[in-house]
Each structure stands twice: as C-alpha cells, then as structure tokens.
Coordinates of C-alpha atoms (C1' of nucleotides) in Angstrom, one line a residue:
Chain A
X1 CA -1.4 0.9 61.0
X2 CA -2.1 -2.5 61.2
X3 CA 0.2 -3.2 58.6
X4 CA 3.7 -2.5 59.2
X5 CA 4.9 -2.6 55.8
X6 CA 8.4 -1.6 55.0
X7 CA 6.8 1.6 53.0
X8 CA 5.7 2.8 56.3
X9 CA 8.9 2.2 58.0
X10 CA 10.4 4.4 54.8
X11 CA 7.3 7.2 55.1
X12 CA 7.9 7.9 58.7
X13 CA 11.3 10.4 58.1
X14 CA 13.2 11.4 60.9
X15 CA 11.2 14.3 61.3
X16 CA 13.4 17.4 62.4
X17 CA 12.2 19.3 64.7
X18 CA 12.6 22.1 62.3
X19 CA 10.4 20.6 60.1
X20 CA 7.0 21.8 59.6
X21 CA 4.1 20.5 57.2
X22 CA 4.1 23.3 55.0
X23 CA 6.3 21.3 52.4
X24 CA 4.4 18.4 51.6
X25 CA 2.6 17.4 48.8
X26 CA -1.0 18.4 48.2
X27 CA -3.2 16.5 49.8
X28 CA -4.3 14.7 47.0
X29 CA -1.3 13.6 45.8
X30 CA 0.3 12.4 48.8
X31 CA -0.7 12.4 52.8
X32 CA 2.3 13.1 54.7
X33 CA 1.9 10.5 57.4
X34 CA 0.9 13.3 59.8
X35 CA -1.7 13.6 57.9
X36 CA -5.3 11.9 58.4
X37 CA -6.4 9.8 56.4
X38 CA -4.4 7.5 53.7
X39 CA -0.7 8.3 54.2
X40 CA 0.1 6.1 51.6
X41 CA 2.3 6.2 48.5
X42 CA 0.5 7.0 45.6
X43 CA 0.8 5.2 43.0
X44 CA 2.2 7.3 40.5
X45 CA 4.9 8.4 42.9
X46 CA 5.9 4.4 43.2
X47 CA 5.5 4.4 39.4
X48 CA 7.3 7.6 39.0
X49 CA 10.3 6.1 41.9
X50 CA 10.7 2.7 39.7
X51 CA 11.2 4.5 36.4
X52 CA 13.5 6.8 38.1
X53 CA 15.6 3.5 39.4
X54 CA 17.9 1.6 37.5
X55 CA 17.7 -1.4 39.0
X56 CA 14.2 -1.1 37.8
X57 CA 15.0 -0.9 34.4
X58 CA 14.3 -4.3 33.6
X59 CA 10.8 -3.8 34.7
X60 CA 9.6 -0.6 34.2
X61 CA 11.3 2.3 32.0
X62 CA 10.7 5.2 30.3
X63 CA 10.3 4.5 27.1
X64 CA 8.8 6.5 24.0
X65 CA 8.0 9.7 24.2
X66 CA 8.0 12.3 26.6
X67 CA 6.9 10.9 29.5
X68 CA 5.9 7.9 28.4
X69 CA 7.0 4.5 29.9
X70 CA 6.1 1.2 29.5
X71 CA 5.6 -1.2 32.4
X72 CA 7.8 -4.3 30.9
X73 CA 6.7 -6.7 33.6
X74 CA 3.7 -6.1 34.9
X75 CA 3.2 -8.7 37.5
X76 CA 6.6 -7.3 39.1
X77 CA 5.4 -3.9 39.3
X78 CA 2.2 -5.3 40.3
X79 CA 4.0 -7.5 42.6
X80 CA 6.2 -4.5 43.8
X81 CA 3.5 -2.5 44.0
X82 CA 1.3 -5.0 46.5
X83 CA 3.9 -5.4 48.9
X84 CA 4.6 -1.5 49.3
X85 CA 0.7 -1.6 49.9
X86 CA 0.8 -4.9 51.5
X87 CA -1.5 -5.9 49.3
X88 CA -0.6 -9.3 48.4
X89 CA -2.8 -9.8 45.9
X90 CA -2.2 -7.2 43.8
X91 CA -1.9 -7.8 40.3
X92 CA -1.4 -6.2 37.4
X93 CA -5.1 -6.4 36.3
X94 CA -5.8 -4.0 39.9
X95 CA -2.9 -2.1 39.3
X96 CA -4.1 -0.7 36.3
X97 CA -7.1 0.0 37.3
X98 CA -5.8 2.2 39.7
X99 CA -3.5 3.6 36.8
X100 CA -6.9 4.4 34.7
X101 CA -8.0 6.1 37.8
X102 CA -5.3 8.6 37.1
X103 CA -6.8 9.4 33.5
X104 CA -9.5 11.1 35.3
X105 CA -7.0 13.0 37.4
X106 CA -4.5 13.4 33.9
X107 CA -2.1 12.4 35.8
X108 CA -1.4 9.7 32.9
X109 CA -3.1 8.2 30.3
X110 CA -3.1 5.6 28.2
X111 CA -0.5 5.3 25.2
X112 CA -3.2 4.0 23.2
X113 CA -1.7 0.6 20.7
X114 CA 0.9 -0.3 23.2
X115 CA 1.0 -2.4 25.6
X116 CA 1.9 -1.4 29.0
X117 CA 2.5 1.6 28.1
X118 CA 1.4 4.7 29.9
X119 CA 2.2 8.6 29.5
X120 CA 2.4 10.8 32.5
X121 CA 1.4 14.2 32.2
X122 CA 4.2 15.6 33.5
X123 CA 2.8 19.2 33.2
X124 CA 0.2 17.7 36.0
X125 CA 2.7 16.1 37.9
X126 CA 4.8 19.4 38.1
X127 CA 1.8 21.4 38.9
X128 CA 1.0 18.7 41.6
X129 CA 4.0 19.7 43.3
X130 CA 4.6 23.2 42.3
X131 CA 1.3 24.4 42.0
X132 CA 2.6 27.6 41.2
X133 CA 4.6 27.6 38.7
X134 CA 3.4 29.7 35.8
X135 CA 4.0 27.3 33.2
X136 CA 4.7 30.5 30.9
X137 CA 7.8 31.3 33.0
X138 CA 9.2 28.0 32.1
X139 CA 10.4 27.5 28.8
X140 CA 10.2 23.7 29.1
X141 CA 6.7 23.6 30.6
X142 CA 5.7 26.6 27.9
X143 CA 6.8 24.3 24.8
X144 CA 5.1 21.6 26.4
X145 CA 2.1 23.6 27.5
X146 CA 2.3 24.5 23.4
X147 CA 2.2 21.2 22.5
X148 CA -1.4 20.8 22.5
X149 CA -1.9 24.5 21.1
X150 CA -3.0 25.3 24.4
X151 CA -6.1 23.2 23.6
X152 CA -7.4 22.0 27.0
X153 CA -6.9 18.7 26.0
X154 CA -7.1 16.2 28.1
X155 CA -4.1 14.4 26.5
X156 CA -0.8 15.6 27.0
X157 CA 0.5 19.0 27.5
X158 CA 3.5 16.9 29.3
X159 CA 5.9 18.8 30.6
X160 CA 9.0 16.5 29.3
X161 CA 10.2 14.2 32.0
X162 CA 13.5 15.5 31.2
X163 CA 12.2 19.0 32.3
X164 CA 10.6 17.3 35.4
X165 CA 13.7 15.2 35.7
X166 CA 15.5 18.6 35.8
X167 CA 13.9 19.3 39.1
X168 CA 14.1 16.1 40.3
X169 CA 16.8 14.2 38.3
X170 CA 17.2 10.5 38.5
X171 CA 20.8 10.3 39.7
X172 CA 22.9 9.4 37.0
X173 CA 24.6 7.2 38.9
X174 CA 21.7 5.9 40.9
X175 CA 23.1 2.6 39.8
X176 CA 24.7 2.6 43.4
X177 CA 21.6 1.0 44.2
X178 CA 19.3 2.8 46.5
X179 CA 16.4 0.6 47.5
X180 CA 13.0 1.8 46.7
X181 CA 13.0 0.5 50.2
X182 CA 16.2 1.9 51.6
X183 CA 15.7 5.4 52.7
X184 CA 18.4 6.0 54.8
X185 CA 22.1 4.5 53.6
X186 CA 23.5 7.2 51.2
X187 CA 22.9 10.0 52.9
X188 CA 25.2 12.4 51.2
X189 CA 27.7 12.9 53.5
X190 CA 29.4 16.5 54.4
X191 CA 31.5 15.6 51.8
X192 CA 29.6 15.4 49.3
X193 CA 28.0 18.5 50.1
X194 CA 30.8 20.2 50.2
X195 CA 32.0 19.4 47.2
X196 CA 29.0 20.8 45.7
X197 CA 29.1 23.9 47.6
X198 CA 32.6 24.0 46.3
X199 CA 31.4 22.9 42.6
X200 CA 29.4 25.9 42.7
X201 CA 30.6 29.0 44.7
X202 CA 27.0 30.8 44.8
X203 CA 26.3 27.8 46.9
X204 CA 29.4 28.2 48.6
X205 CA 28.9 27.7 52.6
X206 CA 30.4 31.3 52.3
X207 CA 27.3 32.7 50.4
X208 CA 24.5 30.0 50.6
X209 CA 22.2 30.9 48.1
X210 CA 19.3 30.0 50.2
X211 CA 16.5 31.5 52.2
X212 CA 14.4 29.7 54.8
X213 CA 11.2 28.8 53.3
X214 CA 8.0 31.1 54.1
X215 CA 7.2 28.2 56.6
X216 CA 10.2 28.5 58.5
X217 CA 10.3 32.6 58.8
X218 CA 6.6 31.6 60.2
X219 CA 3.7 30.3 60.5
X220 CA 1.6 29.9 57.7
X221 CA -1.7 28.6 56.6
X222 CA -1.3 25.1 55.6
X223 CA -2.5 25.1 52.0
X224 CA -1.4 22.6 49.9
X225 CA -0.4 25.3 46.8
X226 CA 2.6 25.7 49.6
X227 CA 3.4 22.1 49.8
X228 CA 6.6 21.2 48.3
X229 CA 7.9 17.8 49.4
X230 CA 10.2 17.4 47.1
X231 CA 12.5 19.5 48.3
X232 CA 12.6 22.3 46.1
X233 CA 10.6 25.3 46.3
X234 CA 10.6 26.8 43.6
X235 CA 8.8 30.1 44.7
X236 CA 11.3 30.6 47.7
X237 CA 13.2 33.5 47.0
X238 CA 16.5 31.8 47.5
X239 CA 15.5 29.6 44.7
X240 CA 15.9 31.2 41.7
X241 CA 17.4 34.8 42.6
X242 CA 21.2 35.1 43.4
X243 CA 20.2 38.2 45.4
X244 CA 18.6 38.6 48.6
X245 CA 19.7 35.3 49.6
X246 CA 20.0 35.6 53.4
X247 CA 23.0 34.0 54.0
X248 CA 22.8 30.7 56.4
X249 CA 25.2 29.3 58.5
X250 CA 28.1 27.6 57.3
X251 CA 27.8 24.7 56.1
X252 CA 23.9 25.1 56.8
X253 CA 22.5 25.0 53.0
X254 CA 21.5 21.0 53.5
X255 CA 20.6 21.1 56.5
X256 CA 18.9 18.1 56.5
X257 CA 15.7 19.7 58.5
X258 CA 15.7 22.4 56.5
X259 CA 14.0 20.4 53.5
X260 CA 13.6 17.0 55.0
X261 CA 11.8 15.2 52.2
X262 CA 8.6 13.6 53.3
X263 CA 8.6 11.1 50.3
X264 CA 11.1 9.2 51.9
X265 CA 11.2 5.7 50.1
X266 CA 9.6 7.9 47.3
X267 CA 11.3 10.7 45.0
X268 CA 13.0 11.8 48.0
X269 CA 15.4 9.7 47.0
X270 CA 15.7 11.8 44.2
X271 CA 19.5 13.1 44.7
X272 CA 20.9 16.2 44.5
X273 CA 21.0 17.2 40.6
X274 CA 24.6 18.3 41.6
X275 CA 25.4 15.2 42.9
X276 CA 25.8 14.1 39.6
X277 CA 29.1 16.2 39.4
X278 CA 30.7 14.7 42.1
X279 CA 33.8 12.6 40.8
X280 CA 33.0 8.9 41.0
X281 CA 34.4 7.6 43.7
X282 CA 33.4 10.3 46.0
X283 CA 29.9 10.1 47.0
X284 CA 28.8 8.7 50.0
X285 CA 26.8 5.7 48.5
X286 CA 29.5 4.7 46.1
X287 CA 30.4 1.7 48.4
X288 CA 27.3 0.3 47.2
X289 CA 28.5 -0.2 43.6
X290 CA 27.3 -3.6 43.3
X291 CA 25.9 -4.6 46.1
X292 CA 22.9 -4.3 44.1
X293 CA 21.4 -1.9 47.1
X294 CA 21.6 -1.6 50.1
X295 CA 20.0 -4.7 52.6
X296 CA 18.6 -2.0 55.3
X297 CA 18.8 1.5 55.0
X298 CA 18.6 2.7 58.1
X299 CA 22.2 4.2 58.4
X300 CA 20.9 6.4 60.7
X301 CA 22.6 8.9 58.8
X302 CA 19.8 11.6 56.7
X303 CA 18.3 10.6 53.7
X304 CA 19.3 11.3 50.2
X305 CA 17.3 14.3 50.1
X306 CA 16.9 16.8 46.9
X307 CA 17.7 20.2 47.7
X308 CA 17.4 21.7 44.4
X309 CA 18.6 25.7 44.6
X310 CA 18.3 25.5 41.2
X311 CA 21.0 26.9 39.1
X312 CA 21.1 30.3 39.4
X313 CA 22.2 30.8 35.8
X314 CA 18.8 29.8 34.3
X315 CA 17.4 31.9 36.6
X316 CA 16.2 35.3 36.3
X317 CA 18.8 37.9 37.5
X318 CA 16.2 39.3 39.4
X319 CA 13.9 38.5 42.0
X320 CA 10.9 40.3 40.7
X321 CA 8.8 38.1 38.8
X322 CA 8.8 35.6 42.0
X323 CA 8.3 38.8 44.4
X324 CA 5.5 39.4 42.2
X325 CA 4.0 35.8 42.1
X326 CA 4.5 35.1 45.9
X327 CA 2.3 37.6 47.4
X328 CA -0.3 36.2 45.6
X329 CA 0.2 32.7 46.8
X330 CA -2.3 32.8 49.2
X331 CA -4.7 33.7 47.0
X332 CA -4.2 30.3 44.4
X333 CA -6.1 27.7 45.3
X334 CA -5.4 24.0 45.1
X335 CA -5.4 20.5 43.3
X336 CA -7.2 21.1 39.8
X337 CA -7.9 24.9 40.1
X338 CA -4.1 24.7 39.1
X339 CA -4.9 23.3 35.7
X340 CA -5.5 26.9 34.9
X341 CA -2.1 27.5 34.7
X342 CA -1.6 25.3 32.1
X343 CA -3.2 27.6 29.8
X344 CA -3.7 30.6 31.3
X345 CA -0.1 31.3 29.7
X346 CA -0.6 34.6 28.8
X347 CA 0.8 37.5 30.7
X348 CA 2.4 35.7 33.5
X349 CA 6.3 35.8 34.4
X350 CA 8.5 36.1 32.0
X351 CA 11.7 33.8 31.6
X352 CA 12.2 32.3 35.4
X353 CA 12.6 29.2 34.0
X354 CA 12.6 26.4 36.2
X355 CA 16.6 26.7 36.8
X356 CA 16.5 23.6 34.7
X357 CA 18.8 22.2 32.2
X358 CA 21.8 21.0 34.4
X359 CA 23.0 19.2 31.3
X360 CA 22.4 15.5 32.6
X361 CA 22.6 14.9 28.9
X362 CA 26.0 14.8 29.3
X363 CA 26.8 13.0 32.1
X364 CA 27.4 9.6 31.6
X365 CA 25.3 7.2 33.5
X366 CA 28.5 6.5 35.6
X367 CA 26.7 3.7 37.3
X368 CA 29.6 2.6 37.6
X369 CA 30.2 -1.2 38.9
X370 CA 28.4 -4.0 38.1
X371 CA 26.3 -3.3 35.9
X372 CA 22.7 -2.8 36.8
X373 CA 21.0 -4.8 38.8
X374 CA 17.3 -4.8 37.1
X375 CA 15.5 -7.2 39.5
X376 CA 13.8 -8.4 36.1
X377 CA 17.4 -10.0 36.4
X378 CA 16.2 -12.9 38.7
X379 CA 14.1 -13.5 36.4
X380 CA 16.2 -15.9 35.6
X381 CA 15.9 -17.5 39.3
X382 CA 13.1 -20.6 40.0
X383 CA 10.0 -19.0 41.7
X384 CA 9.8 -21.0 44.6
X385 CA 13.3 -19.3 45.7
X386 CA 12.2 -16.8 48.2
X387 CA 16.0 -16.0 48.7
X388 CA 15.7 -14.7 44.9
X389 CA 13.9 -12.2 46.3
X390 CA 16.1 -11.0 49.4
X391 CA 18.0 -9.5 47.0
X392 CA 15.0 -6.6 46.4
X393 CA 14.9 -5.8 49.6
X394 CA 11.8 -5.2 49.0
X395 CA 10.3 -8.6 49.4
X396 CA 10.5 -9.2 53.4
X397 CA 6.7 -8.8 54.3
X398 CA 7.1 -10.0 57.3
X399 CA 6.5 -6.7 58.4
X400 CA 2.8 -7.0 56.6
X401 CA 0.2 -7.8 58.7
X402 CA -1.9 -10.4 57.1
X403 CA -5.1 -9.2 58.7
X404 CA -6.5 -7.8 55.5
X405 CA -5.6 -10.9 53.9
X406 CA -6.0 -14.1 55.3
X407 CA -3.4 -15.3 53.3
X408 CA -0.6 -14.3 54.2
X409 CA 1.5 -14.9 51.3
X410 CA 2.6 -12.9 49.0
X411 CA 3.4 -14.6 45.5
X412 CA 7.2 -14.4 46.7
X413 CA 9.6 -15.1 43.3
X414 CA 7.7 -14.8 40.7
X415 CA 8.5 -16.9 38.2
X416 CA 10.7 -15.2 36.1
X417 CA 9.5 -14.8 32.8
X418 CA 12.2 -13.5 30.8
X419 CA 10.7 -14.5 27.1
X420 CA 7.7 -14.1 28.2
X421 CA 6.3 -10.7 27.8
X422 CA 8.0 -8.8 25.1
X423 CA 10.7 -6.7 26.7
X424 CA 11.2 -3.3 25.2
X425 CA 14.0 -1.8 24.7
X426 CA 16.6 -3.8 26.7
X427 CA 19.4 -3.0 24.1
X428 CA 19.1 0.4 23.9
X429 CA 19.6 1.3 27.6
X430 CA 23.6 1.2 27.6
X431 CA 23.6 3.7 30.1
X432 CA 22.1 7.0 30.5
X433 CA 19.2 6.1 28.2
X434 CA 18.2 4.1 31.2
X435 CA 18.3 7.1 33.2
X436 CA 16.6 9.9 30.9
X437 CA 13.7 9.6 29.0
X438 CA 14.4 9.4 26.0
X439 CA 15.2 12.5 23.9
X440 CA 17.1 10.6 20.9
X441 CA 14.1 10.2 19.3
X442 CA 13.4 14.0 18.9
X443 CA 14.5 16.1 15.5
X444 CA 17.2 18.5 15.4
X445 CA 16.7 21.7 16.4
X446 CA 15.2 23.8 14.3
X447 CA 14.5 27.0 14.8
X448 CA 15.2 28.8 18.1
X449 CA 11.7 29.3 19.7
X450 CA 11.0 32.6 19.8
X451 CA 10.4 33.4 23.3
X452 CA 13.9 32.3 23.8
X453 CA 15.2 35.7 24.2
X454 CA 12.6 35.3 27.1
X455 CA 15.1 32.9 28.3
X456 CA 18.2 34.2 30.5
X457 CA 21.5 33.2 28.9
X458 CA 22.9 34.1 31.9
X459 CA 26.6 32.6 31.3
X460 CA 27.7 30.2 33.7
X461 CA 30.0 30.8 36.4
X462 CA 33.5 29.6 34.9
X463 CA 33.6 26.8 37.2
X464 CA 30.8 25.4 35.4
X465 CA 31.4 22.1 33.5
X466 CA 30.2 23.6 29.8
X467 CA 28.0 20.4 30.4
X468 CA 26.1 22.7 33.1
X469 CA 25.7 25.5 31.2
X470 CA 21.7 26.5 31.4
X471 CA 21.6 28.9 28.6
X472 CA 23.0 26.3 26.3
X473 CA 20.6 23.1 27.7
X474 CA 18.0 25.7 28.4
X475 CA 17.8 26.7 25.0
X476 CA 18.9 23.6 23.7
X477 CA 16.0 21.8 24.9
X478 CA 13.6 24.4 24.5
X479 CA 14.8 24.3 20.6
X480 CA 14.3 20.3 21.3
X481 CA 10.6 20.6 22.5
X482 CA 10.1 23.7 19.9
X483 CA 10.5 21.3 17.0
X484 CA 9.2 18.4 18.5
X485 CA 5.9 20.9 18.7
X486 CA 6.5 21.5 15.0
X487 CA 6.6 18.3 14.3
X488 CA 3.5 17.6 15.8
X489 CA 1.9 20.1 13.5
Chain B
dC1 C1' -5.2 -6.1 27.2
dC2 C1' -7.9 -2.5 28.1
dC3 C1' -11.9 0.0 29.8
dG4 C1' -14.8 1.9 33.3
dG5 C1' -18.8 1.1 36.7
dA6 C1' -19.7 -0.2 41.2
dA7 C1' -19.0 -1.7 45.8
dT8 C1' -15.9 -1.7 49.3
dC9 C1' -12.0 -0.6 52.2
dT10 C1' -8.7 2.4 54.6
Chain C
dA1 C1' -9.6 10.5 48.4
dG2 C1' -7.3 6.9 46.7
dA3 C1' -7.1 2.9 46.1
dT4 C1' -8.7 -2.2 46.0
dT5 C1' -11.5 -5.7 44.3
dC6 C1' -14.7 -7.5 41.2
dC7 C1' -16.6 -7.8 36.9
dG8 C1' -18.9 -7.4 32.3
dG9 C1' -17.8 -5.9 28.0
dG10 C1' -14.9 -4.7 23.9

DNA sequence: CCCGGAATCT
DNA sequence: AGATTCCGGG
C-alpha cells in the first residue's frame, strides 16, 4: 500500500460493477487486489507479459523450444522486474532466485547448459488458470501431456506456448506498443469489436455465442478451480458449444464487465486472438504505431481485454462433454491437486479441444510501423540519462515509496550493454518469430496422431480466412507436437 | 551462472 | 504464499 507503484495503479481495473471474483486466478498464482494478502504480480505472469511484448524482444524472448525463453538481459528484466515490485534493488541474481522458486511449483525450470534460459511448463501454467481442463480433451495439451510418456516428471509435459498462446495469443501486431505499464489506451473500440463480430457471424451481435459465466447467473462458492482471469472460460458453456448459447444483447458479447480482466498490466493485455484479423489500420491502438507505447494509459476507455469464445470450429459440436465436466466442478479441488490431470488422461472428454489453433502462424506480425521498439534498444543510450528511460514508461518510480528502501533510487538507465551479454537470436526475429515461440525448429509432420479423429474437423464457416481454419492448424499442430514426441523417443 | 537453504518481509 | 535478501557452495 505503501508503495504506489505504477503496477498497482495497472492492478486496480475499473472494476464493473458486474464483476464478481469468481474469475480470478487461483490464489496462488495471483491475488486479485481484493484479495488479502499479496496482490502482487507474480513473477511468471511479468515474465510470461515481457515475452509476450515485442518491445521486449530485445530483452527477453522465447527462444528454443516449447516454452522455453531466454532472458537476454538480465539486469533489465531484473531492473523491470524491481520497479513493478518497487524493489529497487532487484537484480538478476534475486530475480532468479525467485525463478528457482518456481521449479518447486513446475511452473518453470531450468534449461539446463544455457544461460538465462528458462522453460515454462506451460501444461502448469494452463492448469493454473484452467484448472479444469482435461488435458485429454485437448489435443495440444494431450501431445504435450505425451511428451513425457505420461511419466510424472517433473520436467516438462509443456503444453506448447503456441497452444497456450492460442488461448491467450500475443497480438501479432502488439508492436503498436502497449506498455507493460499502460493498461488502459487501446481499448478496442466498438469498432473493432464489431468487426470481429462481423469477421465471424456465430459471434455476430445477432447470435452472440456467449453465455454469462456460472458466476454471473449466481452466486457461487469462490473456489479458485473457477477462477479464470484471463478472460476465457473455457468450461462456460458459451465457450466451446455453438448451441445453447443464450443470446446477449446486441452488441453485449465484450461487454467489458462481463470479463473484466483482473491482470490488468498483466496478460490482460493479452488481445483478442481475433483482433489479429482486423485489417491494419483499423484497430483502436494502431495510432500508436511508433510511438513506441503509449506515455499513460489511462484512456479512460476499457482495457484491451481477451475474450476468447473460442472458435467454435475446434470445438465440439456438442455441449456434452463440458455438460458432463461442469457439474462436477465443484467437486475439483485446487492449485496442485490439478496436477492430476496431467496424467490422469485416460477416459476423460473426448476431442473439446481447447478451440485453439486460430492460425497465428499465418498472420504476419503486421507490427506494422517502426519497427520494434525493444527497450534493449537504448541500450545504446549513456546510463546516467534518466530521459532514456521515459521512453519505457515503465521507469517513473516516483510513484514508489522509498520506505522499504532507504534509497530511493532505482538504478535508472542502465548502462546499455549491447555487446555485453550474448544476445540470442536477434536475427532471427524478423517478425512473427518475435511473436510465437518458435515452431521452425520442429520436424515435418509425420504421421497424423491417432487420436486425431478425436479431433473435430468441423469446417470453418466460409468466411473464415483458410488461415483460421481449426481443423487444418488443429491437426496441423497436433501432427507438429506428435512428431516432435517422436522425436523425442 | 546456477543452486538451494535460511531468514525475513509483505 | 510469494517473494526478497543474503549467502555458501559448485
């Protein structure tokens, strides 16, 4: 409280009154600010927000294999990283000790030989947040879960950040610069939503393929296992079945209360997957091209929020599995309990998918102007500039109360360092390699995995880019994780 | 660099 | 609980 760091400024959404803490992340992984206790960021949300930046490229990317990423300067995310904490002297030797923390947790570990270089567990970080996904409805998360033969090991059974990425996709052409620290600017505007609702007609404001969430038709326990803060619920019946969708309003399937997104500096600003088909030009943050963000985001307008009705192709026709698996929601229990899912493949729904594959392969990165703004790039700058700075937004700690430390300063410019460290990979991200992890490194398909008839090849609604086609990425990646698996045998 | 224990803080 | 801070050790 004492420390009025811009990160709090960016936690405390504009609540609607609508809103109501049953979408939230577990406790564990992140503490609403109504919440008790630490309300902060977590750290592998921040970590998780940079890599999913572009302007943060320079300094952390993904980078390897699935889910891996290496932090290319470490003091700047260790600087970033203290002044979201106001922490001033944060380093990167602290910092990664609170990473190793996580290997308990397998929310990461350790890409053993390489510098800097950490894996998430993405199949942890999805059950985080969907705590109820049966991993052996998903074809992504099942070819991950496959990975390590089931074998409970504590390594990776990653779910691919491309699959994760699929529920919450970096915006392809995030390069318009949303601050970490800039919540509000970029608020897709009606037009943008629009244009998605017309982009895809189920969504249309004429048949909004959407039902209230459990915690809206009522009250209900607050249990983290119903906690989704990141916008998508995947186990709301709107989400993945093009039937029983009670209609909403017009104009009503963004409602910005109806999934505000707590992580407001954090993956809330995760866009809309289908934002990523709006023609350039259109989107309500394009003025930012290369402003290199936004200076304050407080547009008063909502936040980029992700409301994910996943595409309905990849989804089940029917309802049932997900009728089936919500009644026993009450019944799961949180936080690591849901590990169990991970190999408790078995039986469990068949072929929901995760409504993933929206074919961001194939978008370019369309970051349009300017290039990316890594703020590695100041690197270049002399360290005693604290202007080099302004240009993060991120650096004013005036904000920070300096009661924790008596020093108030934090180490402003750091010295940029450009030959310093070794930076990976700075050729290779022309554009969307920046964006996705990296899947060129994976074989050719191989063989279709065999629980791909498991998968619906539902054929996409005509006005569907081909690009957007979820049987064809659906199966596509599955046949992408499928032979990575084999080739890991 | 990386690791993890321990004390401490919030 | 989730860091932060410190630190000895590899």
């Amino acid at each position: 409280m004492d420390c009025n760091c811009v990160s709090d400024l960016l936690l405390t959404p504009p609540v609607p009154a609508l809103w109501t803490p049953g979408f939230a992340f577990p406790d564990w992984a992140y503490k609403p600010e109504s919440s008790p206790g630490s309300r902060q960021i977590q750290l592998w949300h921040f970590i998780l927000e940079l890599l999913q930046k572009e302007e943060y490229q320079g300094v952390i990317a993904w980078q390897g294999d699935y889910g891996e990423f290496v932090i290319k300067d470490p003091d700047e995310v260790a600087r970033l990283w203290g002044i979201r904490k106001c922490k001033p002297h944060m380093n990167y030797d602290k910092l990664s000790r609170a990473l190793r923390y996580y290997y308990n947790k397998r929310i990461l570990h350790k890409t053993k030989g390489k510098r800097f270089t950490y894996k998430f567990n993405f199949s942890k970080v999805v059950l985080v947040n969907y705590p109820l996904l049966d991993m052996a409805s998903s074809p992504f998360l099942l070819a991950q879960n496959h990975f390590n033969g089931g074998a409970a090991t504590p390594d990776c059974s990653p779910v691919t950040p491309e699959a994760l990425q699929s529920l919450f996709p970096r915006l392809p052409d995030s390069g318009r610069g949303t601050s970490l620290f800039d919540r509000g600017a970029g608020a897709p505007g009606p037009e943008g939503d629009k244009l998605r609702l017309d982009t895809f007609p189920f969504l249309g404001s004429g048949t909004p393929c959407y039902s209230k969430p459990p915690s809206m038709l009522g009250p209900y326990p607050r249990n983290p296992a119903f906690d989704y803060s990141w916008g998508f619920n995947p186990y709301l019946p709107g989400a993945f079945s093009l039937n029983n969708c009670p209609k909403l309003p017009p104009g009503s399937l963004y409602p910005s209360h109806f999934y505000p997104n707590p992580l407001q500096s954090g993956l809330s600003q995760l866009p809309h997957p289908f934002s990523s088909l709006l023609p350039p030009g259109d989107t309500a943050g394009a003025e930012r091209g290369q402003s290199g963000g936004t200076t304050n985001g407080s547009a008063g307008s909502q936040p980029p929020r992700l409301c994910i009705p996943p595409y309905p192709g990849s989804l089940l026709q029917g309802r049932t599995e997900l009728g089936n698996l919500v009644p026993g929601l009450g019944e799961r229990e949180r936080g690591e309990a849901n590990n169990n899912v991970l190999g408790s493949g078995g039986g469990g729904g068949i072929g929901m998918g995760l409504g993933l594959g929206l074919g961001l392969g194939g978008l370019g990165l369309g970051t349009g102007g300017g290039g990316r703004q890594s703020p590695s790039d100041r690197r270049g700058g002399v360290k005693q500039d604290p202007e080099s700075d302004s240009e993060l937004e991120i650096t004013d700690l005036s904000d920070c109360s300096s009661e924790n430390e008596n020093e108030p300063d934090f180490p402003l410019a750091k010295e940029p360092r450009l030959g310093g460290r070794p930076h990976v990979l700075e050729a290779k991200t022309g554009g969307l390699a920046g964006t996705l992890p990296p899947l060129s490194s994976l074989p050719p398909p191989v063989s279709p995995h065999p629980l791909k008839s498991l998968v619906p090849l539902t054929p996409p609604p005509p006005s569907l880019p081909p690009s957007l086609s979820p049987s064809l990425t659906l199966v596509d990646r599955h046949r992408e994780t499928d032979s990575l698996k084999l080739a890991h045998s």
